[in-house]
mmCIF file of N, CA and C in Angstrom:
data_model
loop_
_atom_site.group_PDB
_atom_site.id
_atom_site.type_symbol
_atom_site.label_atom_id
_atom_site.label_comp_id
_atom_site.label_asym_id
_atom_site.label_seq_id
_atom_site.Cartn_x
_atom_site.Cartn_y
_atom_site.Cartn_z
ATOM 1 N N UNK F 290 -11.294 0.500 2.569
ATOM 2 C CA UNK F 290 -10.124 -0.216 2.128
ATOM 3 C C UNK F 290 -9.414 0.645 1.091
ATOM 4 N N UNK F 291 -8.175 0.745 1.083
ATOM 5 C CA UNK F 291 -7.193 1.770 0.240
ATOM 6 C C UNK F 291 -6.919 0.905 -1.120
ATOM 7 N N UNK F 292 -6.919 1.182 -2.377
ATOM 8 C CA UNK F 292 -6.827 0.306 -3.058
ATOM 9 C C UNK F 292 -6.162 0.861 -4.101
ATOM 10 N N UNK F 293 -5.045 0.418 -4.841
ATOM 11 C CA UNK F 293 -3.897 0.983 -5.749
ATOM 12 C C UNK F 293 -3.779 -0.158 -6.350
ATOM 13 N N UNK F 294 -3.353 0.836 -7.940
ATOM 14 C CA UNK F 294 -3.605 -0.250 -9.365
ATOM 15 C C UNK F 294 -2.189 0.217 -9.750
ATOM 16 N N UNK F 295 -1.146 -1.045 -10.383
ATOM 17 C CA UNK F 295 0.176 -0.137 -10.668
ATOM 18 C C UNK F 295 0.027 -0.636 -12.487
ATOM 19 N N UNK F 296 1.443 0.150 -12.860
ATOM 20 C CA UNK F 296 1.128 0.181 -14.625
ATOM 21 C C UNK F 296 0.193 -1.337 -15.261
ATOM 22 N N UNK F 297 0.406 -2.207 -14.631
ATOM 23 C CA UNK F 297 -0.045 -3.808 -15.192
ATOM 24 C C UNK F 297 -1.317 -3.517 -15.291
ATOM 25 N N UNK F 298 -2.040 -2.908 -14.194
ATOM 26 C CA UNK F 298 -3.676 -3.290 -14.458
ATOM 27 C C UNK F 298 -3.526 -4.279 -12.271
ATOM 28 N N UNK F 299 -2.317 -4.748 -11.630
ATOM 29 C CA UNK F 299 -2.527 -5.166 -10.833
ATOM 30 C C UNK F 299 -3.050 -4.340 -9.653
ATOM 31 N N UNK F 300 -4.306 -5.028 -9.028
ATOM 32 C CA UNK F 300 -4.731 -4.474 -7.711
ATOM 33 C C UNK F 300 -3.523 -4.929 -6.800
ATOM 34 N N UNK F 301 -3.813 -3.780 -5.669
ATOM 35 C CA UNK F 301 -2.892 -4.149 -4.669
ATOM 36 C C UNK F 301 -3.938 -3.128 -3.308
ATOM 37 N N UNK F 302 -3.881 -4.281 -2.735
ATOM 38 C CA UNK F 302 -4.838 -3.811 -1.416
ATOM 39 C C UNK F 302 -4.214 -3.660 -0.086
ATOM 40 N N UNK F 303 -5.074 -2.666 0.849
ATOM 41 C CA UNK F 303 -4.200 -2.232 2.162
ATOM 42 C C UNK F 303 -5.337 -2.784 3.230
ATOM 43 N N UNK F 304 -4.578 -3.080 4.194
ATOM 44 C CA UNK F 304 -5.601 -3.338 5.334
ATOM 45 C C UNK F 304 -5.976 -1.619 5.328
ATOM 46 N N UNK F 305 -7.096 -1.530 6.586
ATOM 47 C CA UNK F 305 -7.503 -0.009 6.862
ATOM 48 C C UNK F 305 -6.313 0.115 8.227
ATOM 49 N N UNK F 306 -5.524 0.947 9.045
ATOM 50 C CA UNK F 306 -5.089 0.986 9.820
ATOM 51 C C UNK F 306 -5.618 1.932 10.775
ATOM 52 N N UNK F 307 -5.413 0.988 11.928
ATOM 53 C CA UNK F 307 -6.249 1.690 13.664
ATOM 54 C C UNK F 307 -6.070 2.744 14.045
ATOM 55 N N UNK F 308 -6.630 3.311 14.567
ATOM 56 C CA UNK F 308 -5.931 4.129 15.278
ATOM 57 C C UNK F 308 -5.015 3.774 16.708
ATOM 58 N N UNK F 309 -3.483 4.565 16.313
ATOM 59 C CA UNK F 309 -2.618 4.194 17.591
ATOM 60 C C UNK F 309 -2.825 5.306 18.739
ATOM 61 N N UNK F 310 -2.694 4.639 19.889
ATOM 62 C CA UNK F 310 -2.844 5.306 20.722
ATOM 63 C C UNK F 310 -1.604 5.006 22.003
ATOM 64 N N UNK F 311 -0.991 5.624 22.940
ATOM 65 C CA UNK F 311 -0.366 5.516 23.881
ATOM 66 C C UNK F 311 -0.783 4.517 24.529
ATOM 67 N N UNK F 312 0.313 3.551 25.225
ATOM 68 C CA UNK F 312 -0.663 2.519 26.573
ATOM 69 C C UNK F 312 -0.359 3.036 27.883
ATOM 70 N N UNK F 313 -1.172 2.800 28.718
ATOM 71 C CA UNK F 313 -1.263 3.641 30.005
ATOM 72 C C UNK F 313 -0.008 2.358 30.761
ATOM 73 N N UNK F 314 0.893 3.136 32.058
ATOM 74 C CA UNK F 314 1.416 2.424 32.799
ATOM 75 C C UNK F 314 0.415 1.688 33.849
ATOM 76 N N UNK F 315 1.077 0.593 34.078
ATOM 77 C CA UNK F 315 0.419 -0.755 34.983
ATOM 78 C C UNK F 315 0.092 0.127 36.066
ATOM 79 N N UNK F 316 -1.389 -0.409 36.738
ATOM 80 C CA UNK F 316 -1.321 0.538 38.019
ATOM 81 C C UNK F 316 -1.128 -1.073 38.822
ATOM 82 N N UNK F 317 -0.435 -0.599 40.288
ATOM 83 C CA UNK F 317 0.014 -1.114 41.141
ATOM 84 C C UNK F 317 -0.110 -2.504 41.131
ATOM 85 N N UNK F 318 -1.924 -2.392 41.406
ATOM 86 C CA UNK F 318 -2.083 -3.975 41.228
ATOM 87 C C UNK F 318 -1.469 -5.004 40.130
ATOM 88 N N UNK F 319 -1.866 -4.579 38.929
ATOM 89 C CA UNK F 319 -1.179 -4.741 37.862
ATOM 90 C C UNK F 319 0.183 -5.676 38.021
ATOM 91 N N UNK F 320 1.287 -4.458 38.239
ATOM 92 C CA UNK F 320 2.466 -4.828 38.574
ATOM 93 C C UNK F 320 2.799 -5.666 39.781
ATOM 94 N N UNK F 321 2.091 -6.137 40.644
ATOM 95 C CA UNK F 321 1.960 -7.357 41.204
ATOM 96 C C UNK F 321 1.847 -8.655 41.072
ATOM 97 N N UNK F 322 0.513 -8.518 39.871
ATOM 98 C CA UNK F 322 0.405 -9.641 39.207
ATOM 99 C C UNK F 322 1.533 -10.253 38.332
ATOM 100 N N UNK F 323 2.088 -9.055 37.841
ATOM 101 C CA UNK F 323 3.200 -9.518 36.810
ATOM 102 C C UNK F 323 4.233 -10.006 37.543
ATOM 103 N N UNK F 324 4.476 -9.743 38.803
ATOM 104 C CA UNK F 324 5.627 -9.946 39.326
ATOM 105 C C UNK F 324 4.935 -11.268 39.651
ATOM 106 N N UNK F 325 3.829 -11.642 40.017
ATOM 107 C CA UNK F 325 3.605 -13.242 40.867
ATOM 108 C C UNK F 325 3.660 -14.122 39.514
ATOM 109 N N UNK F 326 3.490 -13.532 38.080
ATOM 110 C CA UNK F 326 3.577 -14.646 37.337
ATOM 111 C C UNK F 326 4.667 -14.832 36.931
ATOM 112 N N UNK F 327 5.614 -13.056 36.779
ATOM 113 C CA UNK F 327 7.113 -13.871 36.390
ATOM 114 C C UNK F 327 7.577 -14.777 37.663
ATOM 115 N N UNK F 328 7.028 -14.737 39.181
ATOM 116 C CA UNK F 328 7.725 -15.842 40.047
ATOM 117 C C UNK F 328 7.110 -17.020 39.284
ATOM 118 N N UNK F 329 6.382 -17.454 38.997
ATOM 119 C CA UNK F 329 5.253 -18.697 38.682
ATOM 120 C C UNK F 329 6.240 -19.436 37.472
ATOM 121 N N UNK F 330 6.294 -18.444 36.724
ATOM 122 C CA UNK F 330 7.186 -18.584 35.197
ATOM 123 C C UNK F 330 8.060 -19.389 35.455
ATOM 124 N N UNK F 331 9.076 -18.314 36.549
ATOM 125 C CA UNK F 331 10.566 -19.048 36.986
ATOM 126 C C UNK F 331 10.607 -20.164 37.636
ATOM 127 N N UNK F 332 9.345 -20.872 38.682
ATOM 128 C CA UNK F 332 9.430 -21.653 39.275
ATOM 129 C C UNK F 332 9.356 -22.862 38.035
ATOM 130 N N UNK F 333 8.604 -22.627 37.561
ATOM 131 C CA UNK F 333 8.056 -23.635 36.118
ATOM 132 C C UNK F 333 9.277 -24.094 35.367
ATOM 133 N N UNK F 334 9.552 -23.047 35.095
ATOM 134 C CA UNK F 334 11.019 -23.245 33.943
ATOM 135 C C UNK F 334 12.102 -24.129 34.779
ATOM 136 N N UNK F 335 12.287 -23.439 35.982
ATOM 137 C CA UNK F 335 13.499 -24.161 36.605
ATOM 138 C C UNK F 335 13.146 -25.863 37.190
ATOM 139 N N UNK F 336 12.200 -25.558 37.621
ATOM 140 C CA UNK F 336 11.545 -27.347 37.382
ATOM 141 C C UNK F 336 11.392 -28.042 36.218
ATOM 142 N N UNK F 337 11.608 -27.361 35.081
ATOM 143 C CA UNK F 337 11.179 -28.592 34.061
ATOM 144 C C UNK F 337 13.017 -28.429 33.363
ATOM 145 N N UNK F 338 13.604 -27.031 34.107
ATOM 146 C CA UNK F 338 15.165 -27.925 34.176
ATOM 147 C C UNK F 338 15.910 -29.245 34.433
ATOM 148 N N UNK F 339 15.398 -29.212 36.139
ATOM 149 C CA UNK F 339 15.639 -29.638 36.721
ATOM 150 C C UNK F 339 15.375 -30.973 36.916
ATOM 151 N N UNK F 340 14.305 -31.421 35.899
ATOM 152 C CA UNK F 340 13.733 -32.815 35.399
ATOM 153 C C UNK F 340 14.080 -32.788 34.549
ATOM 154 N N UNK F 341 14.345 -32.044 33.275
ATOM 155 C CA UNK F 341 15.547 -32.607 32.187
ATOM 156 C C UNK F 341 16.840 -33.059 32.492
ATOM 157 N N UNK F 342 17.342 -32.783 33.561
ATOM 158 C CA UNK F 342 18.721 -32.910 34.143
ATOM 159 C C UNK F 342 18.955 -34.180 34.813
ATOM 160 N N UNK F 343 17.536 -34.473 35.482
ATOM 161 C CA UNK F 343 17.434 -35.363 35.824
ATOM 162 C C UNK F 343 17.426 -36.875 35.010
ATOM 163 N N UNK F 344 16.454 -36.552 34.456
ATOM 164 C CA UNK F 344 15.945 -37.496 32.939
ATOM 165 C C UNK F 344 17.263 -37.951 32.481
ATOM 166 N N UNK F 345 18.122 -37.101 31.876
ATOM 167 C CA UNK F 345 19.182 -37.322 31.739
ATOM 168 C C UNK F 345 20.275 -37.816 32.002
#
């Protein structure tokens, strides 16, 4: 833990930080899935439109 004292006498503390690293691109499958949940998403959303509209 990194730890710094300024003129007062106050501590002041750092988290420790990660190491960053690059993220790898989606392999194929991946990007499938994402695509079936953004369909899933959209179906969702536009139905609970479409019953507010209703409701209404």
């Amino acid at each position: 833990m990194y730890t710094t004292t300024d003129e007062r006498g106050v501590l002041n503390n750092y988290a420790a930080e990660p190491q960053m690293y690059l993220a790898d691109y989606p392999a194929p499958e991946q990007q499938e899935r994402y695509k079936l949940q953004a369909a899933i998403a959209t179906l969702l959303v536009g139905a609970l439109v479409l019953v507010s509209l209703a409701v209404s």
